[in-house]
């Protein structure tokens, strides 16, 4: 009984839709009440009873069409135009012989219900195998029966294929197989679109996770680089004892290893289909001031004021400066860094240049070239700008031009 409880569980909207569908399918049943039924002409006195019975039959089929669509088709299929000699025909072919005309695609009062319910069955059935097997079995059985009846030892004489089998098979193809095929196509198309939507949503979630991971890498990597820089300063401080300098060296090495592990984790989480966006609200002035407080020599030069810098440009400028200072702290410790910002009415140019490193950087403090500059280039490109980076005079310079207004 639990399998059939879903028949009565439907929302108000579904109930209204099903009621309207039932009313529409009953229109030909009422209008064509005097039309011959599947078992021959209906007596005049029984026409109202047959009409009410047909409406009730269609109502039961519509009631089952959502939970059990295939069962709904089997309810209305027997009342199709199988008494084809008396049913309405869509096309009357010329007689193949002098005595027997052929009707193709016969219709009766229940043909509309058969078409609609077979379409809904194809549209709503998750597994199309059972219904496809039933349709194939019906067609094969009809063809075999037609061949046996016409040409076999049980043949009923010439003309049977003209009056029965051609109308029956053509009617079944037009009113059942064709709507079912159209419904299956719509179902498979909807499933494909749903899969594509799920894939797009999953990619969006992965990009968001990668963006969060990249923001964590940018922020934590910068802080770890500053910790390593301070530990390196303590390591060479003459006022500390050998034991404390060794501990500072271990701290510096651990910070470098942690930075490398963090980079590897972000590489695993990274999604190259889209660039991450910065979440920091810190300004370039605050970033430079905080970097100076860690012991790094940074000079900031700002030229021009111009109009208000767009947010996307401001975030890109911050990321260029942050990534450049982090790289300078890791790869050129002790070297002074110059940060130059030039604002104009049309664009902002940021350049971060560090001198040659004063000493050889320990291997533990190094990181392999990762996605830092690649990410910067992508971020600047999406802001409408250009980025160049490379060694200059023994040091390293990163320069970005970011347009304002419509060019951004």
Short mmCIF file of C-alpha atoms in Angstrom, two decimals, residues 58-393:
data_model
loop_
_atom_site.label_atom_id
_atom_site.label_comp_id
_atom_site.label_asym_id
_atom_site.label_seq_id
_atom_site.Cartn_x
_atom_site.Cartn_y
_atom_site.Cartn_z
CA UNK A 58 -9.37 9.05 -18.07
CA UNK A 59 -9.59 10.51 -14.55
CA UNK A 60 -8.01 7.39 -13.01
CA UNK A 61 -5.25 7.51 -15.60
CA UNK A 62 -4.51 11.18 -14.87
CA UNK A 63 -4.54 10.44 -11.15
CA UNK A 64 -1.87 7.78 -11.63
CA UNK A 65 0.15 9.71 -14.23
CA UNK A 66 2.53 11.34 -11.71
CA UNK A 67 3.37 8.42 -9.43
CA UNK A 68 2.92 5.59 -11.95
CA UNK A 69 3.01 7.05 -15.50
CA UNK A 70 3.43 3.71 -17.24
CA UNK A 71 0.39 2.26 -15.50
CA UNK A 72 -1.62 5.29 -16.63
CA UNK A 73 -0.80 4.54 -20.29
CA UNK A 74 -1.84 0.90 -19.91
CA UNK A 75 -5.24 2.03 -18.60
CA UNK A 76 -6.14 4.12 -21.65
CA UNK A 77 -4.34 2.06 -24.30
CA UNK A 78 -7.07 -0.64 -24.60
CA UNK A 79 -9.72 1.98 -25.53
CA UNK A 80 -7.72 3.24 -28.47
CA UNK A 81 -9.04 3.15 -32.04
CA UNK A 82 -8.38 -0.55 -32.50
CA UNK A 83 -11.74 -1.12 -34.19
CA UNK A 84 -10.19 0.85 -37.00
CA UNK A 85 -12.76 0.24 -39.67
CA UNK A 86 -15.29 2.33 -37.77
CA UNK A 87 -12.95 4.95 -36.22
CA UNK A 88 -12.09 8.38 -37.55
CA UNK A 89 -8.99 8.25 -39.77
CA UNK A 90 -6.43 10.99 -40.29
CA UNK A 91 -5.70 9.78 -43.81
CA UNK A 92 -7.62 7.48 -46.12
CA UNK A 93 -5.30 5.96 -48.71
CA UNK A 94 -6.53 4.92 -52.09
CA UNK A 95 -7.67 1.31 -52.24
CA UNK A 96 -4.89 -1.19 -52.75
CA UNK A 97 -7.44 -3.34 -54.42
CA UNK A 98 -10.89 -2.65 -55.74
CA UNK A 99 -12.69 -3.59 -52.54
CA UNK A 100 -10.56 -2.63 -49.50
CA UNK A 101 -9.50 0.93 -48.60
CA UNK A 102 -6.73 1.46 -46.02
CA UNK A 103 -6.91 3.87 -43.06
CA UNK A 104 -3.63 5.24 -41.68
CA UNK A 105 -3.42 6.68 -38.17
CA UNK A 106 -7.01 6.14 -37.03
CA UNK A 107 -8.30 8.32 -34.21
CA UNK A 108 -11.16 8.13 -31.75
CA UNK A 109 -12.38 9.94 -28.64
CA UNK A 110 -9.50 8.58 -26.51
CA UNK A 111 -6.63 9.25 -28.91
CA UNK A 112 -5.79 12.61 -27.29
CA UNK A 113 -5.57 10.97 -23.86
CA UNK A 114 -3.28 8.25 -25.23
CA UNK A 115 -0.97 10.82 -26.88
CA UNK A 116 -0.72 13.04 -23.79
CA UNK A 117 -0.31 10.21 -21.28
CA UNK A 118 2.37 8.46 -23.35
CA UNK A 119 4.23 11.76 -23.66
CA UNK A 120 4.00 12.32 -19.90
CA UNK A 121 5.17 8.76 -19.29
CA UNK A 122 8.26 9.36 -21.40
CA UNK A 123 8.82 12.71 -19.70
CA UNK A 124 8.36 11.48 -16.12
CA UNK A 125 9.76 7.94 -16.15
CA UNK A 126 13.26 7.79 -14.74
CA UNK A 127 13.99 4.34 -16.11
CA UNK A 128 12.92 4.10 -19.71
CA UNK A 129 13.84 0.42 -20.13
CA UNK A 130 10.56 -1.22 -19.04
CA UNK A 131 8.38 1.03 -21.17
CA UNK A 132 10.73 0.76 -24.15
CA UNK A 133 10.67 -3.02 -23.83
CA UNK A 134 6.88 -3.02 -23.66
CA UNK A 135 6.59 -0.83 -26.76
CA UNK A 136 9.10 -2.94 -28.66
CA UNK A 137 7.31 -6.14 -27.65
CA UNK A 138 3.99 -4.70 -28.75
CA UNK A 139 5.34 -3.67 -32.14
CA UNK A 140 7.13 -6.96 -32.76
CA UNK A 141 4.09 -8.93 -31.63
CA UNK A 142 1.84 -6.90 -33.89
CA UNK A 143 4.09 -7.40 -36.90
CA UNK A 144 4.38 -11.14 -36.26
CA UNK A 145 0.65 -11.49 -35.72
CA UNK A 146 -0.03 -9.54 -38.90
CA UNK A 147 2.32 -11.76 -40.87
CA UNK A 148 0.81 -14.96 -39.44
CA UNK A 149 -2.76 -13.77 -39.96
CA UNK A 150 -2.11 -12.74 -43.54
CA UNK A 151 0.36 -15.25 -44.93
CA UNK A 152 0.57 -18.09 -42.42
CA UNK A 153 -1.45 -21.27 -42.10
CA UNK A 154 -3.91 -19.39 -39.89
CA UNK A 155 -4.37 -16.68 -42.49
CA UNK A 156 -7.75 -15.06 -42.61
CA UNK A 157 -7.69 -14.30 -46.23
CA UNK A 158 -6.65 -11.26 -48.24
CA UNK A 159 -7.54 -7.78 -47.08
CA UNK A 160 -6.96 -8.30 -43.34
CA UNK A 161 -3.74 -6.27 -43.38
CA UNK A 162 -5.66 -3.46 -45.10
CA UNK A 163 -8.51 -3.29 -42.63
CA UNK A 164 -6.74 -4.18 -39.34
CA UNK A 165 -2.96 -4.38 -39.18
CA UNK A 166 -1.91 -1.28 -41.11
CA UNK A 167 -4.37 0.95 -39.21
CA UNK A 168 -3.52 -0.69 -35.88
CA UNK A 169 0.26 -0.43 -36.22
CA UNK A 170 0.18 3.07 -37.72
CA UNK A 171 -2.17 4.24 -34.99
CA UNK A 172 0.06 2.76 -32.30
CA UNK A 173 3.14 4.43 -33.80
CA UNK A 174 1.46 7.85 -34.07
CA UNK A 175 -0.48 7.93 -30.80
CA UNK A 176 1.89 5.99 -28.50
CA UNK A 177 5.44 5.50 -29.79
CA UNK A 178 5.97 8.99 -31.21
CA UNK A 179 4.72 10.83 -28.06
CA UNK A 180 6.75 8.48 -25.83
CA UNK A 181 9.90 9.19 -27.87
CA UNK A 182 9.32 12.94 -27.64
CA UNK A 183 8.84 12.66 -23.88
CA UNK A 184 12.04 10.63 -23.46
CA UNK A 185 13.96 13.22 -25.44
CA UNK A 186 12.65 16.01 -23.20
CA UNK A 187 13.51 13.97 -20.09
CA UNK A 188 17.06 13.26 -21.24
CA UNK A 189 17.54 16.88 -22.29
CA UNK A 190 16.35 18.07 -18.87
CA UNK A 191 18.69 15.58 -17.17
CA UNK A 192 21.61 16.84 -19.25
CA UNK A 193 20.85 20.46 -18.36
CA UNK A 194 20.53 19.51 -14.69
CA UNK A 195 23.93 17.78 -14.79
CA UNK A 196 25.48 20.83 -16.45
CA UNK A 197 23.97 23.10 -13.80
CA UNK A 198 25.30 20.87 -11.03
CA UNK A 199 28.76 20.88 -12.61
CA UNK A 200 28.73 24.67 -12.92
CA UNK A 201 27.61 25.03 -9.29
CA UNK A 202 30.33 22.64 -8.15
CA UNK A 203 32.95 24.54 -10.12
CA UNK A 204 31.75 27.78 -8.55
CA UNK A 205 32.10 26.24 -5.08
CA UNK A 206 35.58 24.97 -5.91
CA UNK A 207 36.61 28.39 -7.20
CA UNK A 208 35.32 29.99 -4.03
CA UNK A 209 37.26 27.52 -1.90
CA UNK A 210 40.37 28.12 -3.98
CA UNK A 211 39.87 31.86 -3.56
CA UNK A 212 39.65 31.49 0.22
CA UNK A 213 42.72 29.26 0.23
CA UNK A 214 44.63 31.78 -1.90
CA UNK A 215 43.67 34.63 0.41
CA UNK A 216 44.89 32.61 3.38
CA UNK A 217 48.12 31.85 1.55
CA UNK A 218 48.69 35.49 0.66
CA UNK A 219 48.05 36.71 4.20
CA UNK A 220 49.73 33.91 6.13
CA UNK A 221 52.62 33.71 3.69
CA UNK A 222 53.29 37.39 4.15
CA UNK A 223 53.17 37.10 7.94
CA UNK A 224 55.41 34.02 7.93
CA UNK A 225 57.90 35.82 5.74
CA UNK A 226 58.00 38.69 8.23
CA UNK A 227 58.45 36.21 11.11
CA UNK A 228 61.34 34.62 9.26
CA UNK A 229 62.82 38.06 8.66
CA UNK A 230 62.64 38.97 12.36
CA UNK A 231 64.06 35.60 13.33
CA UNK A 232 66.92 36.13 10.89
CA UNK A 233 67.65 39.50 12.51
CA UNK A 234 67.74 37.85 15.94
CA UNK A 235 69.98 35.12 14.56
CA UNK A 236 72.74 37.60 13.77
CA UNK A 237 72.14 39.92 16.75
CA UNK A 238 75.45 40.24 18.68
CA UNK A 239 73.68 40.81 22.01
CA UNK A 240 72.15 37.34 22.07
CA UNK A 241 73.89 34.21 23.22
CA UNK A 242 74.68 31.31 20.96
CA UNK A 243 71.78 29.30 22.30
CA UNK A 244 69.26 32.04 21.58
CA UNK A 245 70.68 32.69 18.12
CA UNK A 246 70.32 28.98 17.37
CA UNK A 247 66.71 29.07 18.50
CA UNK A 248 66.11 32.09 16.25
CA UNK A 249 67.66 30.20 13.36
CA UNK A 250 65.37 27.25 13.99
CA UNK A 251 62.39 29.62 14.10
CA UNK A 252 63.41 31.15 10.78
CA UNK A 253 63.85 27.72 9.20
CA UNK A 254 60.49 26.55 10.56
CA UNK A 255 58.78 29.62 9.13
CA UNK A 256 60.29 28.89 5.73
CA UNK A 257 59.23 25.24 5.82
CA UNK A 258 55.72 26.22 6.94
CA UNK A 259 55.48 28.69 4.06
CA UNK A 260 56.46 25.97 1.62
CA UNK A 261 53.90 23.53 3.05
CA UNK A 262 51.23 26.20 2.89
CA UNK A 263 52.07 26.79 -0.76
CA UNK A 264 51.77 23.07 -1.51
CA UNK A 265 48.37 22.90 0.18
CA UNK A 266 47.14 25.85 -1.86
CA UNK A 267 48.48 24.18 -5.02
CA UNK A 268 46.25 21.18 -4.25
CA UNK A 269 43.20 23.36 -3.63
CA UNK A 270 43.88 25.76 -6.49
CA UNK A 271 41.40 25.98 -9.35
CA UNK A 272 43.01 27.59 -12.39
CA UNK A 273 39.65 28.24 -14.05
CA UNK A 274 39.27 31.55 -12.23
CA UNK A 275 41.39 34.00 -10.24
CA UNK A 276 40.91 34.45 -6.52
CA UNK A 277 39.98 37.83 -5.14
CA UNK A 278 41.59 39.52 -2.17
CA UNK A 279 39.62 39.92 1.00
CA UNK A 280 41.95 42.32 2.81
CA UNK A 281 40.74 45.83 3.52
CA UNK A 282 44.20 47.04 4.56
CA UNK A 283 45.62 49.97 2.60
CA UNK A 284 49.03 50.07 0.95
CA UNK A 285 50.21 52.64 3.52
CA UNK A 286 49.25 50.34 6.40
CA UNK A 287 50.87 47.38 4.67
CA UNK A 288 54.14 49.27 4.19
CA UNK A 289 54.06 50.59 7.77
CA UNK A 290 53.52 47.11 9.17
CA UNK A 291 56.32 45.74 7.02
CA UNK A 292 58.69 48.43 8.26
CA UNK A 293 57.80 47.56 11.84
CA UNK A 294 59.01 44.02 11.19
CA UNK A 295 62.48 45.33 10.38
CA UNK A 296 62.33 45.52 6.60
CA UNK A 297 63.56 48.68 4.87
CA UNK A 298 60.74 49.92 2.66
CA UNK A 299 60.43 53.34 1.00
CA UNK A 300 57.02 54.43 -0.26
CA UNK A 301 56.62 57.15 -2.87
CA UNK A 302 53.19 58.32 -4.01
CA UNK A 303 52.77 60.76 -6.89
CA UNK A 304 49.55 62.33 -8.05
CA UNK A 305 46.11 62.08 -6.55
CA UNK A 306 43.73 62.00 -9.50
CA UNK A 307 40.14 60.75 -9.16
CA UNK A 308 39.02 58.08 -6.75
CA UNK A 309 40.72 54.81 -7.62
CA UNK A 310 38.24 52.03 -8.49
CA UNK A 311 37.97 49.27 -5.91
CA UNK A 312 39.14 46.61 -8.33
CA UNK A 313 42.24 48.65 -9.08
CA UNK A 314 42.88 49.35 -5.38
CA UNK A 315 42.68 45.63 -4.57
CA UNK A 316 44.98 44.75 -7.44
CA UNK A 317 47.51 47.40 -6.32
CA UNK A 318 47.43 46.07 -2.78
CA UNK A 319 48.04 42.52 -3.99
CA UNK A 320 50.95 43.59 -6.21
CA UNK A 321 52.63 45.36 -3.30
CA UNK A 322 51.88 42.58 -0.83
CA UNK A 323 53.17 39.79 -3.06
CA UNK A 324 56.27 41.80 -4.05
CA UNK A 325 57.16 42.58 -0.42
CA UNK A 326 56.66 38.95 0.53
CA UNK A 327 58.92 37.78 -2.28
CA UNK A 328 61.54 40.38 -1.36
CA UNK A 329 61.49 39.25 2.27
CA UNK A 330 61.95 35.62 1.23
CA UNK A 331 64.41 35.95 -1.63
CA UNK A 332 66.30 39.15 -0.82
CA UNK A 333 66.41 39.52 2.99
CA UNK A 334 68.06 42.71 4.15
CA UNK A 335 67.74 44.42 0.76
CA UNK A 336 65.91 47.77 0.68
CA UNK A 337 62.64 47.88 -1.24
CA UNK A 338 61.19 50.86 -3.11
CA UNK A 339 57.42 51.07 -3.61
CA UNK A 340 56.28 53.72 -6.09
CA UNK A 341 52.67 54.61 -6.79
CA UNK A 342 51.78 57.03 -9.60
CA UNK A 343 48.12 58.05 -9.92
CA UNK A 344 46.72 59.91 -12.89
CA UNK A 345 43.28 60.61 -14.26
CA UNK A 346 43.46 57.55 -16.51
CA UNK A 347 45.49 54.94 -14.67
CA UNK A 348 47.58 53.90 -11.69
CA UNK A 349 51.12 52.59 -12.05
CA UNK A 350 52.68 50.62 -9.20
CA UNK A 351 56.31 49.53 -9.16
CA UNK A 352 58.02 47.51 -6.41
CA UNK A 353 61.80 47.12 -6.75
CA UNK A 354 64.24 45.50 -4.38
CA UNK A 355 68.03 45.65 -4.53
CA UNK A 356 70.26 42.62 -4.70
CA UNK A 357 70.19 40.44 -1.58
CA UNK A 358 72.95 41.24 0.92
CA UNK A 359 73.59 37.59 1.77
CA UNK A 360 72.89 34.13 0.47
CA UNK A 361 69.40 33.02 1.39
CA UNK A 362 69.32 29.67 3.25
CA UNK A 363 67.61 26.88 1.33
CA UNK A 364 64.98 26.44 4.07
CA UNK A 365 63.81 29.98 3.52
CA UNK A 366 63.32 29.54 -0.21
CA UNK A 367 60.19 28.50 -2.06
CA UNK A 368 59.95 27.24 -5.55
CA UNK A 369 58.49 29.68 -8.02
CA UNK A 370 54.78 29.09 -7.62
CA UNK A 371 51.60 30.84 -8.68
CA UNK A 372 52.36 34.19 -7.03
CA UNK A 373 53.39 36.18 -10.10
CA UNK A 374 51.05 34.14 -12.31
CA UNK A 375 48.15 35.00 -10.01
CA UNK A 376 49.20 38.66 -9.99
CA UNK A 377 49.32 38.72 -13.79
CA UNK A 378 45.84 37.20 -14.00
CA UNK A 379 44.44 39.60 -11.41
CA UNK A 380 45.95 42.60 -13.22
CA UNK A 381 44.73 41.29 -16.58
CA UNK A 382 41.16 40.98 -15.29
CA UNK A 383 41.42 44.56 -14.06
CA UNK A 384 42.30 45.61 -17.62
CA UNK A 385 45.97 46.23 -16.88
CA UNK A 386 49.39 44.81 -17.65
CA UNK A 387 52.10 43.35 -15.42
CA UNK A 388 55.83 42.97 -15.97
CA UNK A 389 58.32 41.36 -13.62
CA UNK A 390 61.97 40.46 -13.86
CA UNK A 391 65.52 41.02 -12.58
CA UNK A 392 66.91 44.55 -12.84
CA UNK A 393 70.47 45.44 -11.79
#
